[in-house]
Amino acid sequence: MLKKIKYAYQDNTYIITAFFAAMVTMLIIYICNGMVPFGDKTILRMDLYHQYAPLFAELYERVIQGDSLIYSWSSGLGSCFLGNFFNYLSSPLSALIFFFGHKNITEAIAVMILLKASLSSAAFTYYAKKSIRYQSYATCAFGVLYAFCGYMLAYYWNIMWLDAMFLLPILVYGIERIINHGKMRTYVTVLALSMFSNYYISFMLCIFSVIYFFYYFFTVYSSESKISARFAQTKKGFVASFSNNRFLRSAFIFGVGSLTAAGLMAVVLIPVYRIL
């Protein structure tokens, strides 16, 4: 058991390093700016202060008190809370609020942002390891740079959009696996998770995925690329040309994977569409 843990650590040393490097960087930012708990300033700004933090507090109270997650009477004559949940609160990391409590929602949000930045750094380093099969402290550095790119700096206060940051590199790797190996499990899993975390930003990821699919394929292969000449000899006609053509096969798997992810998350997407 200890040997397996040691091997896993050694195999992922740079990914772990990238994670903690981004975490330390974020902590330094918090300290330099005197943010809670290192000062009296808060990370909450704009809609994160006026809208998202109160929604996290309401989610905490609803779960603790056993109230409905479907409807809320806290605004106007009432509104559907389910729409707010899947629009703002459905990230798996939102569960951190239950470790901090109602009075420490601000600290919980600060930790969420810190973790999402750290995961983004680790995810990019993981992508470099799997895609270009290279890992070093240079890939860690690029992971940190990715974690603190312009998107993160401009939109960190839209906390529900940050899940896309650490899901995107793995989504890209999933697309490459479809094209290179005909396997869609990674792509389906990550795309479904993004749809659950935030339907709005996952819509952007879907657009990106289509663009990247064509970009990567035609950068690496041509439309006439074959899968296996031996396989073509056992098939005839259209079936052979379709099954053995890398582009047709990859496009088919990519389409099926996209529809599978949407189907898995239909329980989320359909209610949100009807509500919002």
PDB file of C-alpha atoms in Angstrom, residues 23 33 78 86 91 95 101 103 106 153 176 205 207 216 232 240 251 274:
ATOM      1  CA  MET A  23      -2.304  27.847  -3.439  1.00  0.00           C
ATOM      2  CA  ASN A  33      -4.265  42.707   0.442  1.00  0.00           C
ATOM      3  CA  GLY A  78     -41.684  33.799  -3.961  1.00  0.00           C
ATOM      4  CA  PHE A  86     -28.181  25.269 -10.637  1.00  0.00           C
ATOM      5  CA  SER A  91     -20.511  23.371  -7.915  1.00  0.00           C
ATOM      6  CA  ALA A  95     -20.192  21.888  -0.019  1.00  0.00           C
ATOM      7  CA  GLY A 101     -21.024  27.634   8.976  1.00  0.00           C
ATOM      8  CA  LYS A 103     -21.206  33.153  10.049  1.00  0.00           C
ATOM      9  CA  THR A 106     -17.022  34.874   3.457  1.00  0.00           C
ATOM     10  CA  LEU A 153      -8.298  37.932 -12.597  1.00  0.00           C
ATOM     11  CA  GLU A 176      -7.770  14.440 -27.899  1.00  0.00           C
ATOM     12  CA  LEU A 205     -17.348  24.949 -23.238  1.00  0.00           C
ATOM     13  CA  ILE A 207     -18.860  25.785 -28.391  1.00  0.00           C
ATOM     14  CA  TYR A 216      -6.851  19.490 -33.222  1.00  0.00           C
ATOM     15  CA  ALA A 232     -10.723  -2.389 -43.528  1.00  0.00           C
ATOM     16  CA  ALA A 240     -15.533  -0.162 -43.940  1.00  0.00           C
ATOM     17  CA  ALA A 251     -16.759  12.919 -35.292  1.00  0.00           C
ATOM     18  CA  ARG A 274     -37.873  25.937 -18.180  1.00  0.00           C
TER      19      ARG A 274
END
